[in-house]
Amino acid sequence: MELTFNHAFDHVKRSGIRRFTEVVKSVPGAVQLTIGEPDMDTPEAVRAAAKIALDAGDTHYPPNNGRPELLAAISKFEERRNGLRYAPDEIILTIGATEALFISLFALVNPGDEVVIPTPAFSLYESIARLCRAVPVNLPTEDNCFQIDPAALATAITPRTKAIILTSPNNPTGCVYARKTLDAIHGVLKDKPIFVICDEVYRQLVYTDDFTSFSAFADMRDRVIVVQSYSKPYAMTGWRLGYVMADRPVHDKLQVAHQYAVVSAPAFVQTACIEALKYDNSADKALFRRRRDYVYKRLTDMGLDVQEPEGAFYMFISVKKFGMDSLTFCTRMVKEGKVGLTPGVYFGCEGYMRLSYCYSDADLKEGLDRMEAFLKTL
Ligand code: PLP
């Protein structure tokens, strides 16, 4: 008897970032600079709110999309902080941005629909698209300083294109899409029945003053979905919380997928979610900015080709001049040089490696010293 599975899984593997991190961990004494997770703990007030709620017996099913007071708090926060206008009934509290992305694509695509993914990209998008039986279409940005080239976008679009995912600030490049880029994308998309999924999980870690969200184009509100996360701005990766915002008709589809996938996010964390929105993350942001400046200087002093990131906590470094593919380069660097970075191939872009600077100053210094020593051996 042969057991068969959903063929959508045939070309989807476990995350390359996770797999390579296991390789790094297996090398004794290696410094690991692979994972994108703030190294500080969740703010005390947020943890306290969850403890109080748990002790008060807040352990029953909450409303599917989240408590009304939380959805109202998110709505106000987004308007005050980011200028986004989504009513509480246009918001769903999700199990991380991961669920938000999953239900978005699940609700939008039919088998064979195409999803345009500007690359390099967080590998989750391609995997989710495939699991939803969509066809991921890569849109390389490498030759355009990681900004989307409108002519290339126009060429990538076909009658089957259902959605495009815009990640700004970007993982893995740290790039922020310029207003000029967004205007050009808007020009290409405005008359087309294509959804724009704005993954803005790093929005509170922007080091430039001129950040614009694609959701600012009000004429496309019916086709825009904004994905947010509690993971990165409040060091809450382990809580698994995020939210999604969309115009009511879109929201109403997403909530069906959300209800049948997870019912709701947990009850007793929801007051903590309100508390997190009150947290002032400027000190954390200043810390990441300082690390960015340090890492960028060290890398450029080593003669490496890297673009200065404007957000998030990653550097995407070219290794092309060493004549090796990114997996070979990173494997050699971790085994011989004892420092682990993630191969660019796991972001759909050969010839690069990603450094995460969510690590302590001491680890960053040690990792970069080792990288410098390793490069001298080549
Ligand atoms: N989107 C991007 C661009 C990310 O980098 C990540 C995590 O690294 C996620 C989404 C997933 O975030 P969450 O922890 O909220 O599921």
CSV table of C-alpha atoms and ligand atoms in Angstrom, one decimal:
chain,number,residue,atom,x,y,z
A,1,MET,CA,0.0,0.0,0.0
A,2,GLU,CA,1.5,3.3,-1.0
A,3,LEU,CA,0.6,6.4,1.0
A,4,THR,CA,0.3,9.6,-0.9
A,5,PHE,CA,0.4,13.2,0.2
A,6,ASN,CA,-0.7,16.6,-1.0
A,7,HIS,CA,1.6,17.2,-4.0
A,8,ALA,CA,1.7,20.8,-3.1
A,9,PHE,CA,4.4,19.7,-0.6
A,10,ASP,CA,6.6,18.1,-3.2
A,11,HIS,CA,8.8,21.1,-3.7
A,12,VAL,CA,8.6,22.7,-0.3
A,13,LYS,CA,11.5,22.0,2.1
A,14,ARG,CA,12.1,23.1,5.7
A,15,SER,CA,13.5,26.6,6.0
A,16,GLY,CA,17.1,26.8,4.7
A,17,ILE,CA,17.8,29.5,7.3
A,18,ARG,CA,16.9,27.0,10.1
A,19,ARG,CA,18.7,24.2,8.4
A,20,PHE,CA,21.9,26.2,8.0
A,21,THR,CA,21.6,27.4,11.6
A,22,GLU,CA,21.7,23.8,12.7
A,23,VAL,CA,24.9,23.3,10.7
A,24,VAL,CA,26.4,26.4,12.4
A,25,LYS,CA,25.4,25.0,15.9
A,26,SER,CA,27.1,21.7,15.1
A,27,VAL,CA,30.4,23.4,14.7
A,28,PRO,CA,32.0,23.6,18.1
A,29,GLY,CA,32.8,27.2,19.2
A,30,ALA,CA,31.3,28.8,16.1
A,31,VAL,CA,29.9,32.3,16.4
A,32,GLN,CA,26.4,32.3,15.0
A,33,LEU,CA,25.1,35.4,13.1
A,34,THR,CA,22.2,33.8,11.3
A,35,ILE,CA,18.9,34.3,13.1
A,36,GLY,CA,16.7,37.4,12.8
A,37,GLU,CA,15.5,37.7,16.4
A,38,PRO,CA,16.1,40.6,18.8
A,39,ASP,CA,18.5,39.5,21.5
A,40,MET,CA,16.8,41.4,24.3
A,41,ASP,CA,13.9,40.0,26.4
A,42,THR,CA,10.2,41.1,25.9
A,43,PRO,CA,9.6,44.3,27.9
A,44,GLU,CA,8.8,43.7,31.6
A,45,ALA,CA,5.4,45.5,31.4
A,46,VAL,CA,4.3,43.2,28.6
A,47,ARG,CA,5.3,40.1,30.4
A,48,ALA,CA,3.6,41.3,33.6
A,49,ALA,CA,0.3,42.0,31.7
A,50,ALA,CA,0.3,38.4,30.4
A,51,LYS,CA,1.0,37.0,33.9
A,52,ILE,CA,-1.8,39.1,35.4
A,53,ALA,CA,-4.3,37.9,32.7
A,54,LEU,CA,-3.3,34.3,33.2
A,55,ASP,CA,-3.7,34.5,37.0
A,56,ALA,CA,-7.1,36.2,36.6
A,57,GLY,CA,-8.3,33.2,34.6
A,58,ASP,CA,-8.2,34.7,31.2
A,59,THR,CA,-8.1,31.3,29.6
A,60,HIS,CA,-11.3,30.9,27.6
A,61,TYR,CA,-11.9,31.3,23.9
A,62,PRO,CA,-11.6,35.0,22.9
A,63,PRO,CA,-13.4,36.5,19.9
A,64,ASN,CA,-12.0,35.0,16.7
A,65,ASN,CA,-10.3,38.2,15.4
A,66,GLY,CA,-9.1,39.4,18.7
A,67,ARG,CA,-10.7,41.3,21.6
A,68,PRO,CA,-12.5,44.5,20.7
A,69,GLU,CA,-10.3,46.6,23.0
A,70,LEU,CA,-7.1,45.2,21.4
A,71,LEU,CA,-8.4,45.8,17.9
A,72,ALA,CA,-9.3,49.3,18.8
A,73,ALA,CA,-5.8,49.8,20.3
A,74,ILE,CA,-4.1,48.5,17.2
A,75,SER,CA,-6.3,50.7,15.0
A,76,LYS,CA,-5.4,53.8,17.0
A,77,PHE,CA,-1.7,52.9,17.2
A,78,GLU,CA,-1.5,52.4,13.4
A,79,GLU,CA,-3.1,55.7,12.8
A,80,ARG,CA,-1.0,57.6,15.3
A,81,ARG,CA,2.3,56.0,14.6
A,82,ASN,CA,2.1,55.1,11.0
A,83,GLY,CA,-0.7,57.1,9.5
A,84,LEU,CA,-2.6,54.0,8.5
A,85,ARG,CA,-6.4,54.1,8.8
A,86,TYR,CA,-7.9,50.7,9.5
A,87,ALA,CA,-11.0,50.3,11.6
A,88,PRO,CA,-11.1,47.6,14.3
A,89,ASP,CA,-13.3,45.5,12.1
A,90,GLU,CA,-10.6,45.6,9.4
A,91,ILE,CA,-7.9,44.0,11.7
A,92,ILE,CA,-7.3,40.3,12.7
A,93,LEU,CA,-4.9,39.3,15.5
A,94,THR,CA,-2.9,36.4,14.1
A,95,ILE,CA,-0.3,33.8,15.1
A,96,GLY,CA,2.6,35.9,14.0
A,97,ALA,CA,3.1,37.6,10.6
A,98,THR,CA,3.5,34.0,9.4
A,99,GLU,CA,-0.1,33.2,9.8
A,100,ALA,CA,-1.1,36.6,8.4
A,101,LEU,CA,0.9,35.8,5.3
A,102,PHE,CA,-0.5,32.3,5.1
A,103,ILE,CA,-4.2,33.3,5.4
A,104,SER,CA,-3.6,36.2,2.9
A,105,LEU,CA,-2.3,33.9,0.2
A,106,PHE,CA,-4.7,31.1,1.0
A,107,ALA,CA,-7.7,33.5,0.7
A,108,LEU,CA,-6.5,35.1,-2.6
A,109,VAL,CA,-5.0,32.4,-4.9
A,110,ASN,CA,-6.5,29.8,-7.0
A,111,PRO,CA,-4.3,26.9,-8.3
A,112,GLY,CA,-2.0,28.2,-11.0
A,113,ASP,CA,-2.3,31.9,-10.0
A,114,GLU,CA,1.0,33.7,-9.9
A,115,VAL,CA,2.5,35.5,-7.0
A,116,VAL,CA,5.3,38.0,-7.8
A,117,ILE,CA,8.1,37.9,-5.2
A,118,PRO,CA,10.8,40.5,-5.5
A,119,THR,CA,14.1,38.7,-4.7
A,120,PRO,CA,16.1,38.3,-2.6
A,121,ALA,CA,13.2,37.5,-0.3
A,122,PHE,CA,12.3,35.8,2.9
A,123,SER,CA,11.8,32.2,1.9
A,124,LEU,CA,8.5,31.9,3.6
A,125,TYR,CA,6.7,33.6,0.7
A,126,GLU,CA,7.7,31.0,-1.9
A,127,SER,CA,6.9,28.1,0.4
A,128,ILE,CA,3.4,29.4,1.3
A,129,ALA,CA,2.7,30.2,-2.3
A,130,ARG,CA,3.6,26.7,-3.3
A,131,LEU,CA,1.5,25.2,-0.5
A,132,CYS,CA,-1.4,27.2,-1.7
A,133,ARG,CA,-0.8,25.8,-5.2
A,134,ALA,CA,0.2,29.2,-6.6
A,135,VAL,CA,3.2,29.7,-8.8
A,136,PRO,CA,5.9,31.9,-7.3
A,137,VAL,CA,7.4,34.3,-9.8
A,138,ASN,CA,10.7,35.8,-8.8
A,139,LEU,CA,11.4,39.4,-9.6
A,140,PRO,CA,15.2,40.0,-9.2
A,141,THR,CA,16.1,43.4,-7.8
A,142,GLU,CA,19.8,42.8,-7.4
A,143,ASP,CA,20.8,45.0,-10.4
A,144,ASN,CA,18.7,47.9,-9.2
A,145,CYS,CA,20.2,48.3,-5.7
A,146,PHE,CA,17.4,46.0,-4.4
A,147,GLN,CA,14.7,48.5,-5.5
A,148,ILE,CA,12.0,47.2,-7.8
A,149,ASP,CA,12.5,48.1,-11.4
A,150,PRO,CA,9.0,49.1,-12.8
A,151,ALA,CA,9.9,47.8,-16.3
A,152,ALA,CA,10.9,44.4,-14.9
A,153,LEU,CA,7.7,44.4,-12.8
A,154,ALA,CA,5.6,45.1,-15.8
A,155,THR,CA,7.3,42.2,-17.7
A,156,ALA,CA,6.8,39.8,-14.7
A,157,ILE,CA,3.0,40.5,-14.7
A,158,THR,CA,0.7,38.1,-16.7
A,159,PRO,CA,-3.0,37.6,-16.8
A,160,ARG,CA,-2.5,35.0,-14.0
A,161,THR,CA,-0.8,37.4,-11.6
A,162,LYS,CA,-2.8,37.5,-8.4
A,163,ALA,CA,-0.6,39.2,-5.9
A,164,ILE,CA,2.8,40.8,-5.3
A,165,ILE,CA,4.6,40.9,-1.9
A,166,LEU,CA,6.4,44.1,-0.9
A,167,THR,CA,8.7,43.8,2.0
A,168,SER,CA,10.0,47.1,3.3
A,169,PRO,CA,12.2,47.3,5.3
A,170,ASN,CA,13.4,44.2,3.6
A,171,ASN,CA,14.7,40.8,4.8
A,172,PRO,CA,17.5,40.0,3.8
A,173,THR,CA,18.7,43.3,2.3
A,174,GLY,CA,17.6,45.9,4.9
A,175,CYS,CA,16.5,48.0,2.0
A,176,VAL,CA,13.6,50.4,2.3
A,177,TYR,CA,11.6,51.0,-0.9
A,178,ALA,CA,12.0,54.6,-2.0
A,179,ARG,CA,9.0,56.8,-2.6
A,180,LYS,CA,10.0,56.9,-6.3
A,181,THR,CA,10.0,53.1,-6.4
A,182,LEU,CA,6.5,52.9,-4.8
A,183,ASP,CA,5.2,55.6,-7.2
A,184,ALA,CA,6.4,53.5,-10.1
A,185,ILE,CA,5.0,50.3,-8.7
A,186,HIS,CA,1.7,52.1,-8.2
A,187,GLY,CA,1.8,53.3,-11.8
A,188,VAL,CA,2.2,49.7,-13.0
A,189,LEU,CA,-0.5,48.1,-10.7
A,190,LYS,CA,-3.2,50.8,-10.2
A,191,ASP,CA,-5.5,49.5,-13.0
A,192,LYS,CA,-4.9,45.8,-12.5
A,193,PRO,CA,-6.8,43.3,-10.3
A,194,ILE,CA,-3.6,42.4,-8.4
A,195,PHE,CA,-3.4,42.4,-4.6
A,196,VAL,CA,-0.4,44.0,-2.9
A,197,ILE,CA,0.7,42.3,0.3
A,198,CYS,CA,2.8,44.8,2.3
A,199,ASP,CA,5.0,42.8,4.8
A,200,GLU,CA,6.0,45.6,7.1
A,201,VAL,CA,7.2,43.7,10.1
A,202,TYR,CA,10.3,45.8,10.4
A,203,ARG,CA,8.5,49.1,10.1
A,204,GLN,CA,9.5,50.2,13.6
A,205,LEU,CA,13.1,49.5,12.8
A,206,VAL,CA,13.7,52.2,10.1
A,207,TYR,CA,16.8,54.3,10.2
A,208,THR,CA,15.8,56.9,7.6
A,209,ASP,CA,13.1,59.6,7.8
A,210,ASP,CA,11.4,59.0,4.5
A,211,PHE,CA,9.7,55.7,4.9
A,212,THR,CA,6.5,55.3,2.8
A,213,SER,CA,4.1,52.4,3.0
A,214,PHE,CA,2.5,51.2,-0.3
A,215,SER,CA,-0.7,51.3,1.7
A,216,ALA,CA,-0.5,55.1,1.4
A,217,PHE,CA,-2.0,54.8,-2.1
A,218,ALA,CA,-5.7,55.1,-1.1
A,219,ASP,CA,-7.0,54.4,-4.6
A,220,MET,CA,-5.7,50.8,-4.2
A,221,ARG,CA,-7.1,50.2,-0.7
A,222,ASP,CA,-9.4,47.4,-1.9
A,223,ARG,CA,-6.3,45.5,-3.0
A,224,VAL,CA,-3.8,46.1,-0.2
A,225,ILE,CA,-3.1,43.9,2.7
A,226,VAL,CA,-0.8,45.0,5.5
A,227,VAL,CA,1.0,42.4,7.6
A,228,GLN,CA,2.4,43.3,11.0
A,229,SER,CA,4.2,41.4,13.7
A,230,TYR,CA,4.8,41.7,17.4
A,231,SER,CA,8.0,39.7,17.0
A,232,LYS,CA,10.6,42.2,15.9
A,233,PRO,CA,9.7,45.6,17.5
A,234,TYR,CA,9.0,44.2,21.0
A,235,ALA,CA,11.3,41.2,21.1
A,236,MET,CA,8.3,38.9,21.2
A,237,THR,CA,9.3,36.2,18.6
A,238,GLY,CA,8.3,33.4,20.9
A,239,TRP,CA,4.8,34.8,21.6
A,240,ARG,CA,3.8,34.1,18.0
A,241,LEU,CA,1.7,37.2,17.5
A,242,GLY,CA,1.0,39.6,14.6
A,243,TYR,CA,-1.9,41.1,12.8
A,244,VAL,CA,-3.2,41.8,9.4
A,245,MET,CA,-5.1,44.8,8.2
A,246,ALA,CA,-7.3,45.0,5.0
A,247,ASP,CA,-10.3,46.6,3.5
A,248,ARG,CA,-13.5,44.9,4.8
A,249,PRO,CA,-14.3,42.6,1.8
A,250,VAL,CA,-10.7,41.3,1.9
A,251,HIS,CA,-10.7,41.1,5.7
A,252,ASP,CA,-13.9,39.1,5.6
A,253,LYS,CA,-12.2,36.4,3.5
A,254,LEU,CA,-9.1,36.4,5.7
A,255,GLN,CA,-11.1,35.9,8.8
A,256,VAL,CA,-12.7,32.7,7.4
A,257,ALA,CA,-9.2,31.2,6.8
A,258,HIS,CA,-8.1,32.5,10.2
A,259,GLN,CA,-11.1,31.0,12.0
A,260,TYR,CA,-10.7,27.5,10.5
A,261,ALA,CA,-6.9,27.4,10.8
A,262,VAL,CA,-6.4,28.6,14.4
A,263,VAL,CA,-9.8,29.9,15.8
A,264,SER,CA,-8.1,32.8,17.5
A,265,ALA,CA,-4.8,33.9,19.0
A,266,PRO,CA,-4.5,32.9,22.7
A,267,ALA,CA,-6.7,34.8,25.2
A,268,PHE,CA,-4.3,35.8,28.0
A,269,VAL,CA,-1.7,37.4,25.7
A,270,GLN,CA,-4.2,39.9,24.3
A,271,THR,CA,-3.9,42.4,27.2
A,272,ALA,CA,-0.1,42.1,26.8
A,273,CYS,CA,-0.5,43.0,23.1
A,274,ILE,CA,-2.2,46.2,24.2
A,275,GLU,CA,0.7,46.9,26.6
A,276,ALA,CA,3.3,46.3,23.9
A,277,LEU,CA,1.8,49.0,21.7
A,278,LYS,CA,2.6,51.5,24.6
A,279,TYR,CA,6.2,50.4,24.6
A,280,ASP,CA,8.7,53.1,23.4
A,281,ASN,CA,11.2,51.1,21.3
A,282,SER,CA,13.5,54.1,20.6
A,283,ALA,CA,16.4,52.7,22.8
A,284,ASP,CA,16.3,49.3,21.0
A,285,LYS,CA,16.2,51.1,17.6
A,286,ALA,CA,19.2,53.2,18.6
A,287,LEU,CA,21.0,50.0,19.6
A,288,PHE,CA,20.3,48.3,16.3
A,289,ARG,CA,21.3,51.5,14.5
A,290,ARG,CA,24.6,51.6,16.3
A,291,ARG,CA,25.3,48.0,15.5
A,292,ARG,CA,24.4,48.6,11.9
A,293,ASP,CA,27.0,51.4,11.7
A,294,TYR,CA,29.6,49.3,13.3
A,295,VAL,CA,29.0,46.2,11.2
A,296,TYR,CA,28.8,48.2,8.0
A,297,LYS,CA,32.1,49.9,8.7
A,298,ARG,CA,33.8,46.7,9.5
A,299,LEU,CA,32.6,45.0,6.3
A,300,THR,CA,33.5,47.9,4.0
A,301,ASP,CA,36.9,48.1,5.7
A,302,MET,CA,37.4,44.4,4.8
A,303,GLY,CA,36.7,45.4,1.2
A,304,LEU,CA,33.4,43.6,1.0
A,305,ASP,CA,30.6,44.8,-1.2
A,306,VAL,CA,27.5,45.6,0.8
A,307,GLN,CA,24.8,48.2,0.6
A,308,GLU,CA,24.1,50.3,3.7
A,309,PRO,CA,20.7,49.1,5.1
A,310,GLU,CA,18.1,51.6,6.0
A,311,GLY,CA,16.0,49.3,8.2
A,312,ALA,CA,15.6,45.9,9.9
A,313,PHE,CA,18.7,44.2,11.3
A,314,TYR,CA,20.4,42.5,8.3
A,315,MET,CA,23.3,43.0,5.9
A,316,PHE,CA,23.3,41.3,2.5
A,317,ILE,CA,27.0,40.9,1.5
A,318,SER,CA,28.3,40.0,-1.9
A,319,VAL,CA,30.7,37.0,-2.0
A,320,LYS,CA,30.9,37.0,-5.8
A,321,LYS,CA,34.5,37.9,-6.0
A,322,PHE,CA,35.5,34.8,-4.1
A,323,GLY,CA,34.4,32.5,-7.0
A,324,MET,CA,32.2,30.2,-4.8
A,325,ASP,CA,28.5,29.8,-4.6
A,326,SER,CA,27.0,31.1,-1.4
A,327,LEU,CA,26.4,27.7,0.3
A,328,THR,CA,30.0,26.6,-0.4
A,329,PHE,CA,31.3,30.0,0.9
A,330,CYS,CA,29.2,30.0,4.1
A,331,THR,CA,30.0,26.3,4.8
A,332,ARG,CA,33.7,26.9,4.4
A,333,MET,CA,33.5,30.1,6.5
A,334,VAL,CA,31.7,28.3,9.4
A,335,LYS,CA,33.9,25.2,9.3
A,336,GLU,CA,37.3,26.9,8.7
A,337,GLY,CA,36.6,30.4,10.1
A,338,LYS,CA,34.1,29.5,12.9
A,339,VAL,CA,31.6,32.1,12.0
A,340,GLY,CA,28.1,31.4,10.6
A,341,LEU,CA,26.2,33.6,8.2
A,342,THR,CA,23.2,32.5,6.0
A,343,PRO,CA,23.8,31.7,2.3
A,344,GLY,CA,22.0,34.0,0.0
A,345,VAL,CA,20.7,31.1,-2.0
A,346,TYR,CA,18.1,30.6,0.8
A,347,PHE,CA,16.7,34.0,-0.2
A,348,GLY,CA,16.6,33.2,-3.9
A,349,CYS,CA,19.7,35.2,-4.7
A,350,GLU,CA,23.1,33.5,-5.4
A,351,GLY,CA,26.4,35.2,-4.7
A,352,TYR,CA,25.5,36.8,-1.3
A,353,MET,CA,25.3,36.0,2.4
A,354,ARG,CA,23.1,37.5,5.1
A,355,LEU,CA,24.5,38.7,8.4
A,356,SER,CA,22.0,39.3,11.2
A,357,TYR,CA,23.2,41.9,13.7
A,358,CYS,CA,20.7,40.9,16.4
A,359,TYR,CA,23.6,39.7,18.4
A,360,SER,CA,25.6,41.2,21.3
A,361,ASP,CA,28.4,43.7,20.6
A,362,ALA,CA,30.9,41.1,21.8
A,363,ASP,CA,29.5,38.4,19.4
A,364,LEU,CA,29.5,40.8,16.5
A,365,LYS,CA,33.1,41.9,17.1
A,366,GLU,CA,34.3,38.3,17.5
A,367,GLY,CA,32.3,37.2,14.4
A,368,LEU,CA,33.7,40.0,12.3
A,369,ASP,CA,37.2,39.4,13.5
A,370,ARG,CA,36.9,35.8,12.5
A,371,MET,CA,35.4,36.7,9.2
A,372,GLU,CA,38.3,39.1,8.5
A,373,ALA,CA,40.8,36.4,9.4
A,374,PHE,CA,39.0,33.8,7.2
A,375,LEU,CA,39.0,36.2,4.2
A,376,LYS,CA,42.7,36.5,4.4
A,377,THR,CA,43.1,32.8,3.9
A,378,LEU,CA,41.3,32.8,0.6
B,1,PLP,N1,8.1,38.6,7.4
B,1,PLP,C1,9.4,38.9,7.4
B,1,PLP,C2,10.0,39.8,6.4
B,1,PLP,C3,10.2,38.3,8.4
B,1,PLP,O1,11.5,38.5,8.4
B,1,PLP,C4,9.6,37.4,9.4
B,1,PLP,C5,10.5,36.7,10.3
B,1,PLP,O2,11.7,36.7,10.3
B,1,PLP,C6,8.3,37.2,9.3
B,1,PLP,C7,7.5,37.8,8.3
B,1,PLP,C8,7.6,36.3,10.3
B,1,PLP,O3,7.4,37.0,11.5
B,1,PLP,P1,6.6,36.3,12.7
B,1,PLP,O4,7.6,36.0,13.8
B,1,PLP,O5,5.6,37.4,13.2
B,1,PLP,O6,5.8,35.1,12.2
